[in-house]
Amino acid sequence: MLVLVAPGQGAQTPGFLTPWLELPGLAERLGSWSEVVGLDLIAYGTTAGADEIRDTAVAQPLLVAAALASAEALGAAPDVVAGHSVGEFAAAALAGVLTAEQALTLVRERAQAMAKAASVTETGMTAVLGGDEAEVLAAIDRHGLTPANINGAGQIVAGGTLEQLAAFKDDAPARARLIPLSVAGAFHTRHMAPAVEALREAAASVTPADPRVTLLSNSDGQAVAGGAAFVERLVSQVSSPVRWDSCMETMAGLGVTGMIELLPGGTLTGLARRGLRGVQTVALKTPDDLDAARELIK
């Protein structure tokens, strides 16, 4: 049983699209999607620097477009699809809930609204690796932070103000390693509440279809059968924690045997190697990875 997964913000690196443009038709597709989102996706994915693609308004459309383009290049028919944070928009398109153009249009609105919300207060996110989960969550709560991503495999991401994160660093949970993330704000926390309403307004113009394959939600890891219900979850997800640990638990329960992480892959397959023992994984980083992915599908 195959699951396709799409990564979230922070997975992008300068130039990651460059080798993919050699594939037939991919540059044309990205050019078309650039018009949809009002950004030169090819330039941002090839020549732009790290600070440019760190910008939320750029990173989110770029990541969704990259995931969808790599899925087309792969040509797989998955049994299950899921995305981490903004990757859920790519998953929605792969499952047939949204067209690629609808997904990218909504992501453009989401990205701009989240960037605006992030500019109100200086906020950020810190990954917590290891430690006792109960102690980590207690420390996050003690400092007024939000467990914005509960990723499983011993990884939780805390979000909040920079002052709160600094205090958290000085009072780190035992046996835990803290890594500040290169993101523009405290996503999936109350700080993103203004972006929720902006996205809900944009989503009202979309008529979603029901998913054609099993589609998992970040909110609780469960499969969602209705397209309208999934879009509502996409909206509320902006200010709610990502439960990737629950998504992996559901994958295990479904009997998933193989996972392919779409471009720019690496983060979610890394979590799967620790949290989904025995599941074969391939991360699409360059077109050279397509052969290994197709071999896994056989």
mmCIF file of C-alpha atoms in Angstrom:
data_model
loop_
_atom_site.group_PDB
_atom_site.id
_atom_site.type_symbol
_atom_site.label_atom_id
_atom_site.label_comp_id
_atom_site.label_asym_id
_atom_site.label_seq_id
_atom_site.Cartn_x
_atom_site.Cartn_y
_atom_site.Cartn_z
ATOM 1 C CA MET A 1 0.000 0.000 0.000
ATOM 2 C CA LEU A 2 1.509 3.283 -1.184
ATOM 3 C CA VAL A 3 1.227 6.693 0.460
ATOM 4 C CA LEU A 4 2.319 9.916 -1.258
ATOM 5 C CA VAL A 5 3.210 12.692 1.168
ATOM 6 C CA ALA A 6 3.896 16.386 0.520
ATOM 7 C CA PRO A 7 6.274 18.337 2.776
ATOM 8 C CA GLY A 8 5.598 21.622 4.516
ATOM 9 C CA GLN A 9 7.296 24.967 4.862
ATOM 10 C CA GLY A 10 11.004 24.848 5.620
ATOM 11 C CA ALA A 11 11.689 22.002 3.177
ATOM 12 C CA GLN A 12 12.700 24.411 0.403
ATOM 13 C CA THR A 13 16.377 25.086 -0.387
ATOM 14 C CA PRO A 14 17.938 27.454 -2.945
ATOM 15 C CA GLY A 15 18.022 25.985 -6.445
ATOM 16 C CA PHE A 16 16.063 22.828 -5.609
ATOM 17 C CA LEU A 17 13.981 23.054 -8.805
ATOM 18 C CA THR A 18 16.935 23.446 -11.189
ATOM 19 C CA PRO A 19 17.454 19.796 -12.248
ATOM 20 C CA TRP A 20 13.714 19.202 -12.589
ATOM 21 C CA LEU A 21 13.362 21.767 -15.358
ATOM 22 C CA GLU A 22 15.094 19.338 -17.706
ATOM 23 C CA LEU A 23 12.055 17.031 -17.598
ATOM 24 C CA PRO A 24 9.699 17.408 -20.588
ATOM 25 C CA GLY A 25 6.818 19.771 -19.956
ATOM 26 C CA LEU A 26 7.705 20.603 -16.373
ATOM 27 C CA ALA A 27 8.940 24.140 -17.067
ATOM 28 C CA GLU A 28 5.786 24.862 -19.052
ATOM 29 C CA ARG A 29 3.598 23.606 -16.223
ATOM 30 C CA LEU A 30 5.430 25.726 -13.664
ATOM 31 C CA GLY A 31 5.157 28.701 -15.987
ATOM 32 C CA SER A 32 1.398 28.259 -16.144
ATOM 33 C CA TRP A 33 1.126 27.932 -12.371
ATOM 34 C CA SER A 34 3.293 31.046 -11.970
ATOM 35 C CA GLU A 35 0.483 33.009 -13.586
ATOM 36 C CA VAL A 36 -2.013 31.504 -11.135
ATOM 37 C CA VAL A 37 -0.050 32.551 -8.041
ATOM 38 C CA GLY A 38 1.428 35.766 -9.414
ATOM 39 C CA LEU A 39 5.006 34.649 -8.745
ATOM 40 C CA ASP A 40 7.853 33.508 -10.983
ATOM 41 C CA LEU A 41 8.056 30.031 -9.517
ATOM 42 C CA ILE A 42 10.904 29.015 -11.818
ATOM 43 C CA ALA A 43 13.071 31.929 -10.719
ATOM 44 C CA TYR A 44 12.296 31.351 -7.050
ATOM 45 C CA GLY A 45 13.068 27.655 -7.396
ATOM 46 C CA THR A 46 16.332 28.101 -9.277
ATOM 47 C CA THR A 47 18.141 31.414 -8.740
ATOM 48 C CA ALA A 48 16.559 32.949 -5.628
ATOM 49 C CA GLY A 49 18.477 32.988 -2.359
ATOM 50 C CA ALA A 50 17.537 31.418 0.971
ATOM 51 C CA ASP A 51 16.056 34.621 2.400
ATOM 52 C CA GLU A 52 13.852 35.148 -0.655
ATOM 53 C CA ILE A 53 12.312 31.688 -0.514
ATOM 54 C CA ARG A 54 11.982 31.854 3.274
ATOM 55 C CA ASP A 55 9.299 34.513 2.746
ATOM 56 C CA THR A 56 5.985 32.841 3.586
ATOM 57 C CA ALA A 57 4.215 34.425 0.614
ATOM 58 C CA VAL A 58 6.783 32.784 -1.681
ATOM 59 C CA ALA A 59 7.579 29.535 0.097
ATOM 60 C CA GLN A 60 4.055 28.148 0.313
ATOM 61 C CA PRO A 61 3.048 28.417 -3.377
ATOM 62 C CA LEU A 62 6.526 27.260 -4.374
ATOM 63 C CA LEU A 63 6.312 24.122 -2.239
ATOM 64 C CA VAL A 64 2.826 23.154 -3.387
ATOM 65 C CA ALA A 65 3.731 23.693 -7.042
ATOM 66 C CA ALA A 66 6.921 21.648 -6.632
ATOM 67 C CA ALA A 67 5.064 18.772 -4.976
ATOM 68 C CA LEU A 68 2.424 18.683 -7.700
ATOM 69 C CA ALA A 69 4.989 18.906 -10.503
ATOM 70 C CA SER A 70 7.012 16.035 -9.065
ATOM 71 C CA ALA A 71 3.841 13.968 -8.631
ATOM 72 C CA GLU A 72 3.063 14.445 -12.314
ATOM 73 C CA ALA A 73 6.600 13.429 -13.232
ATOM 74 C CA LEU A 74 6.295 10.312 -11.066
ATOM 75 C CA GLY A 75 2.897 9.283 -12.406
ATOM 76 C CA ALA A 76 2.031 7.063 -9.442
ATOM 77 C CA ALA A 77 -1.484 6.056 -8.364
ATOM 78 C CA PRO A 78 -1.342 6.141 -4.552
ATOM 79 C CA ASP A 79 -3.671 4.403 -2.117
ATOM 80 C CA VAL A 80 -3.277 7.150 0.493
ATOM 81 C CA VAL A 81 -2.202 10.798 0.337
ATOM 82 C CA ALA A 82 -1.275 13.231 3.088
ATOM 83 C CA GLY A 83 0.531 16.530 3.410
ATOM 84 C CA HIS A 84 2.290 18.280 6.245
ATOM 85 C CA SER A 85 0.872 21.764 6.894
ATOM 86 C CA VAL A 86 0.799 23.593 3.536
ATOM 87 C CA GLY A 87 1.545 20.223 1.932
ATOM 88 C CA GLU A 88 -2.112 19.363 2.610
ATOM 89 C CA PHE A 89 -3.049 21.583 -0.334
ATOM 90 C CA ALA A 90 -0.954 19.430 -2.651
ATOM 91 C CA ALA A 91 -2.525 16.334 -1.068
ATOM 92 C CA ALA A 92 -6.007 17.760 -1.680
ATOM 93 C CA ALA A 93 -5.195 18.208 -5.370
ATOM 94 C CA LEU A 94 -3.690 14.728 -5.659
ATOM 95 C CA ALA A 95 -6.834 13.264 -4.100
ATOM 96 C CA GLY A 96 -9.071 15.170 -6.516
ATOM 97 C CA VAL A 97 -10.668 17.407 -3.872
ATOM 98 C CA LEU A 98 -9.269 20.495 -5.602
ATOM 99 C CA THR A 99 -7.789 21.081 -9.025
ATOM 100 C CA ALA A 100 -4.130 22.074 -9.060
ATOM 101 C CA GLU A 101 -5.169 25.599 -9.984
ATOM 102 C CA GLN A 102 -7.692 25.806 -7.148
ATOM 103 C CA ALA A 103 -5.142 24.509 -4.653
ATOM 104 C CA LEU A 104 -2.554 27.057 -5.778
ATOM 105 C CA THR A 105 -5.058 29.910 -5.747
ATOM 106 C CA LEU A 106 -6.019 29.108 -2.155
ATOM 107 C CA VAL A 107 -2.379 28.662 -1.161
ATOM 108 C CA ARG A 108 -1.602 32.102 -2.555
ATOM 109 C CA GLU A 109 -4.305 33.591 -0.330
ATOM 110 C CA ARG A 110 -3.159 31.498 2.659
ATOM 111 C CA ALA A 111 0.448 32.531 2.224
ATOM 112 C CA GLN A 112 -0.301 36.220 1.940
ATOM 113 C CA ALA A 113 -2.670 36.140 4.924
ATOM 114 C CA MET A 114 -0.181 34.224 7.078
ATOM 115 C CA ALA A 115 2.639 36.575 6.114
ATOM 116 C CA LYS A 116 0.469 39.508 7.145
ATOM 117 C CA ALA A 117 -0.459 37.844 10.435
ATOM 118 C CA ALA A 118 3.203 37.055 11.123
ATOM 119 C CA SER A 119 4.134 40.729 10.707
ATOM 120 C CA VAL A 120 1.955 41.797 13.654
ATOM 121 C CA THR A 121 4.136 40.239 16.363
ATOM 122 C CA GLU A 122 7.683 38.862 16.244
ATOM 123 C CA THR A 123 7.106 35.143 16.494
ATOM 124 C CA GLY A 124 8.924 31.965 15.548
ATOM 125 C CA MET A 125 9.181 28.213 15.962
ATOM 126 C CA THR A 126 11.651 25.861 17.620
ATOM 127 C CA ALA A 127 11.960 22.129 17.030
ATOM 128 C CA VAL A 128 12.356 20.000 20.126
ATOM 129 C CA LEU A 129 14.114 16.710 19.465
ATOM 130 C CA GLY A 130 14.068 13.962 22.066
ATOM 131 C CA GLY A 131 13.189 14.222 25.735
ATOM 132 C CA ASP A 132 10.160 12.773 27.474
ATOM 133 C CA GLU A 133 7.059 13.822 25.508
ATOM 134 C CA ALA A 134 5.020 14.669 28.617
ATOM 135 C CA GLU A 135 7.862 16.774 30.007
ATOM 136 C CA VAL A 136 8.354 18.525 26.657
ATOM 137 C CA LEU A 137 4.667 19.380 26.380
ATOM 138 C CA ALA A 138 4.601 20.590 29.984
ATOM 139 C CA ALA A 139 7.580 22.882 29.347
ATOM 140 C CA ILE A 140 5.957 24.236 26.179
ATOM 141 C CA ASP A 141 2.786 24.998 28.119
ATOM 142 C CA ARG A 142 4.717 26.514 31.037
ATOM 143 C CA HIS A 143 6.208 29.131 28.718
ATOM 144 C CA GLY A 144 2.905 29.976 27.033
ATOM 145 C CA LEU A 145 3.927 28.338 23.765
ATOM 146 C CA THR A 146 1.874 26.112 21.476
ATOM 147 C CA PRO A 147 2.902 22.585 20.369
ATOM 148 C CA ALA A 148 2.357 23.653 16.763
ATOM 149 C CA ASN A 149 3.631 20.442 15.156
ATOM 150 C CA ILE A 150 3.519 17.116 16.972
ATOM 151 C CA ASN A 151 5.444 15.135 14.411
ATOM 152 C CA GLY A 152 6.058 11.842 16.148
ATOM 153 C CA ALA A 153 9.415 10.044 16.225
ATOM 154 C CA GLY A 154 10.462 12.248 19.143
ATOM 155 C CA GLN A 155 9.923 15.593 17.419
ATOM 156 C CA ILE A 156 7.654 18.423 18.576
ATOM 157 C CA VAL A 157 7.747 21.994 17.268
ATOM 158 C CA ALA A 158 6.910 24.834 19.653
ATOM 159 C CA GLY A 159 5.556 28.147 18.369
ATOM 160 C CA GLY A 160 5.155 31.535 20.030
ATOM 161 C CA THR A 161 6.757 34.924 20.521
ATOM 162 C CA LEU A 162 10.524 35.295 20.295
ATOM 163 C CA GLU A 163 10.611 36.232 23.995
ATOM 164 C CA GLN A 164 8.746 33.054 24.921
ATOM 165 C CA LEU A 165 11.045 30.951 22.767
ATOM 166 C CA ALA A 166 14.136 32.548 24.357
ATOM 167 C CA ALA A 167 12.830 31.717 27.837
ATOM 168 C CA PHE A 168 12.034 28.195 26.679
ATOM 169 C CA LYS A 169 15.606 27.796 25.421
ATOM 170 C CA ASP A 170 16.931 28.761 28.859
ATOM 171 C CA ASP A 171 14.601 26.254 30.498
ATOM 172 C CA ALA A 172 14.884 23.390 28.009
ATOM 173 C CA PRO A 173 13.350 20.003 28.869
ATOM 174 C CA ALA A 174 15.796 17.356 30.055
ATOM 175 C CA ARG A 175 17.534 15.297 27.352
ATOM 176 C CA ALA A 176 15.985 17.436 24.593
ATOM 177 C CA ARG A 177 17.768 19.295 21.801
ATOM 178 C CA LEU A 178 16.300 22.602 20.636
ATOM 179 C CA ILE A 179 16.701 23.822 17.056
ATOM 180 C CA PRO A 180 15.308 27.234 15.980
ATOM 181 C CA LEU A 181 13.541 26.906 12.628
ATOM 182 C CA SER A 182 13.994 29.196 9.652
ATOM 183 C CA VAL A 183 10.357 30.231 9.344
ATOM 184 C CA ALA A 184 8.760 33.661 9.323
ATOM 185 C CA GLY A 185 6.289 33.199 12.171
ATOM 186 C CA ALA A 186 4.503 30.980 14.673
ATOM 187 C CA PHE A 187 2.392 28.968 12.257
ATOM 188 C CA HIS A 188 -0.420 26.753 13.563
ATOM 189 C CA THR A 189 -0.812 28.875 16.694
ATOM 190 C CA ARG A 190 -3.260 31.566 17.846
ATOM 191 C CA HIS A 191 -0.995 34.150 16.192
ATOM 192 C CA MET A 192 -2.353 32.993 12.821
ATOM 193 C CA ALA A 193 -6.021 33.530 13.742
ATOM 194 C CA PRO A 194 -6.434 36.552 11.402
ATOM 195 C CA ALA A 195 -5.323 34.392 8.453
ATOM 196 C CA VAL A 196 -8.056 31.833 9.118
ATOM 197 C CA GLU A 197 -10.870 34.192 8.216
ATOM 198 C CA ALA A 198 -9.060 35.440 5.114
ATOM 199 C CA LEU A 199 -8.621 31.872 3.865
ATOM 200 C CA ARG A 200 -12.204 30.940 4.750
ATOM 201 C CA GLU A 201 -13.447 33.819 2.608
ATOM 202 C CA ALA A 202 -11.285 32.690 -0.317
ATOM 203 C CA ALA A 203 -12.347 29.061 0.080
ATOM 204 C CA ALA A 204 -16.031 30.002 -0.127
ATOM 205 C CA SER A 205 -15.657 30.442 -3.896
ATOM 206 C CA VAL A 206 -14.436 26.856 -4.383
ATOM 207 C CA THR A 207 -16.680 23.819 -4.889
ATOM 208 C CA PRO A 208 -14.599 20.829 -3.804
ATOM 209 C CA ALA A 209 -15.088 17.221 -4.902
ATOM 210 C CA ASP A 210 -14.931 14.216 -2.598
ATOM 211 C CA PRO A 211 -11.510 12.528 -2.466
ATOM 212 C CA ARG A 212 -10.836 9.674 -4.905
ATOM 213 C CA VAL A 213 -8.313 8.036 -2.580
ATOM 214 C CA THR A 214 -7.813 7.917 1.182
ATOM 215 C CA LEU A 215 -6.947 11.455 2.273
ATOM 216 C CA LEU A 216 -5.590 12.052 5.781
ATOM 217 C CA SER A 217 -6.048 15.233 7.788
ATOM 218 C CA ASN A 218 -3.416 16.961 9.927
ATOM 219 C CA SER A 219 -5.983 17.837 12.572
ATOM 220 C CA ASP A 220 -6.363 14.287 13.898
ATOM 221 C CA GLY A 221 -4.698 11.989 11.376
ATOM 222 C CA GLN A 222 -8.014 10.540 10.258
ATOM 223 C CA ALA A 223 -9.254 9.970 6.711
ATOM 224 C CA VAL A 224 -11.800 12.546 5.556
ATOM 225 C CA ALA A 225 -14.461 11.313 3.136
ATOM 226 C CA GLY A 226 -16.025 14.641 2.159
ATOM 227 C CA GLY A 227 -14.342 17.298 0.067
ATOM 228 C CA ALA A 228 -16.134 20.203 1.767
ATOM 229 C CA ALA A 229 -15.141 18.857 5.188
ATOM 230 C CA PHE A 230 -11.518 18.579 4.113
ATOM 231 C CA VAL A 231 -11.438 22.157 2.797
ATOM 232 C CA GLU A 232 -12.853 23.378 6.116
ATOM 233 C CA ARG A 233 -10.003 21.539 7.824
ATOM 234 C CA LEU A 234 -7.539 23.231 5.472
ATOM 235 C CA VAL A 235 -8.901 26.550 6.681
ATOM 236 C CA SER A 236 -8.886 25.831 10.421
ATOM 237 C CA GLN A 237 -5.480 24.114 10.167
ATOM 238 C CA VAL A 238 -3.790 27.520 9.778
ATOM 239 C CA SER A 239 -4.104 28.248 13.499
ATOM 240 C CA SER A 240 -4.342 24.656 14.780
ATOM 241 C CA PRO A 241 -1.539 22.200 15.588
ATOM 242 C CA VAL A 242 -0.356 19.715 12.971
ATOM 243 C CA ARG A 243 -0.710 16.145 14.245
ATOM 244 C CA TRP A 244 1.664 14.320 11.927
ATOM 245 C CA ASP A 245 2.152 11.697 14.627
ATOM 246 C CA SER A 246 -1.531 10.806 14.242
ATOM 247 C CA CYS A 247 -1.196 10.705 10.460
ATOM 248 C CA MET A 248 1.619 8.166 10.786
ATOM 249 C CA GLU A 249 -0.422 6.112 13.255
ATOM 250 C CA THR A 250 -3.257 5.963 10.725
ATOM 251 C CA MET A 251 -0.836 4.989 7.952
ATOM 252 C CA ALA A 252 0.402 2.123 10.113
ATOM 253 C CA GLY A 253 -3.165 1.052 10.834
ATOM 254 C CA LEU A 254 -4.021 1.086 7.129
ATOM 255 C CA GLY A 255 -1.088 -1.202 6.395
ATOM 256 C CA VAL A 256 1.026 1.266 4.402
ATOM 257 C CA THR A 257 4.131 -0.476 3.093
ATOM 258 C CA GLY A 258 5.724 2.262 0.979
ATOM 259 C CA MET A 259 6.032 6.048 1.247
ATOM 260 C CA ILE A 260 7.177 8.465 -1.453
ATOM 261 C CA GLU A 261 7.794 12.027 -0.328
ATOM 262 C CA LEU A 262 7.269 14.554 -3.083
ATOM 263 C CA LEU A 263 9.666 17.364 -3.924
ATOM 264 C CA PRO A 264 11.505 18.687 -1.967
ATOM 265 C CA GLY A 265 11.571 15.431 -0.032
ATOM 266 C CA GLY A 266 13.519 14.354 3.019
ATOM 267 C CA THR A 267 11.768 15.599 6.154
ATOM 268 C CA LEU A 268 8.742 13.302 6.219
ATOM 269 C CA THR A 269 10.604 10.198 5.088
ATOM 270 C CA GLY A 270 13.083 10.924 7.885
ATOM 271 C CA LEU A 271 10.240 10.881 10.397
ATOM 272 C CA ALA A 272 8.856 7.702 8.811
ATOM 273 C CA ARG A 273 12.152 5.865 9.192
ATOM 274 C CA ARG A 274 11.848 6.373 12.946
ATOM 275 C CA GLY A 275 8.076 6.296 13.364
ATOM 276 C CA LEU A 276 6.995 3.762 10.701
ATOM 277 C CA ARG A 277 9.509 0.964 11.053
ATOM 278 C CA GLY A 278 9.581 -1.409 8.117
ATOM 279 C CA VAL A 279 7.923 0.975 5.650
ATOM 280 C CA GLN A 280 10.032 1.523 2.540
ATOM 281 C CA THR A 281 10.653 5.187 1.792
ATOM 282 C CA VAL A 282 11.906 7.284 -1.123
ATOM 283 C CA ALA A 283 12.340 11.056 -1.007
ATOM 284 C CA LEU A 284 12.175 12.933 -4.302
ATOM 285 C CA LYS A 285 15.014 15.444 -4.227
ATOM 286 C CA THR A 286 16.270 15.283 -7.804
ATOM 287 C CA PRO A 287 14.924 13.561 -10.943
ATOM 288 C CA ASP A 288 17.468 10.811 -10.290
ATOM 289 C CA ASP A 289 15.227 9.683 -7.415
ATOM 290 C CA LEU A 290 12.337 8.886 -9.762
ATOM 291 C CA ASP A 291 13.759 5.480 -10.699
ATOM 292 C CA ALA A 292 13.942 4.395 -7.054
ATOM 293 C CA ALA A 293 10.405 5.669 -6.478
ATOM 294 C CA ARG A 294 9.056 3.754 -9.480
ATOM 295 C CA GLU A 295 10.878 0.634 -8.290
ATOM 296 C CA LEU A 296 9.133 0.959 -4.930
ATOM 297 C CA ILE A 297 5.756 1.152 -6.677
ATOM 298 C CA LYS A 298 6.237 -2.154 -8.499
#
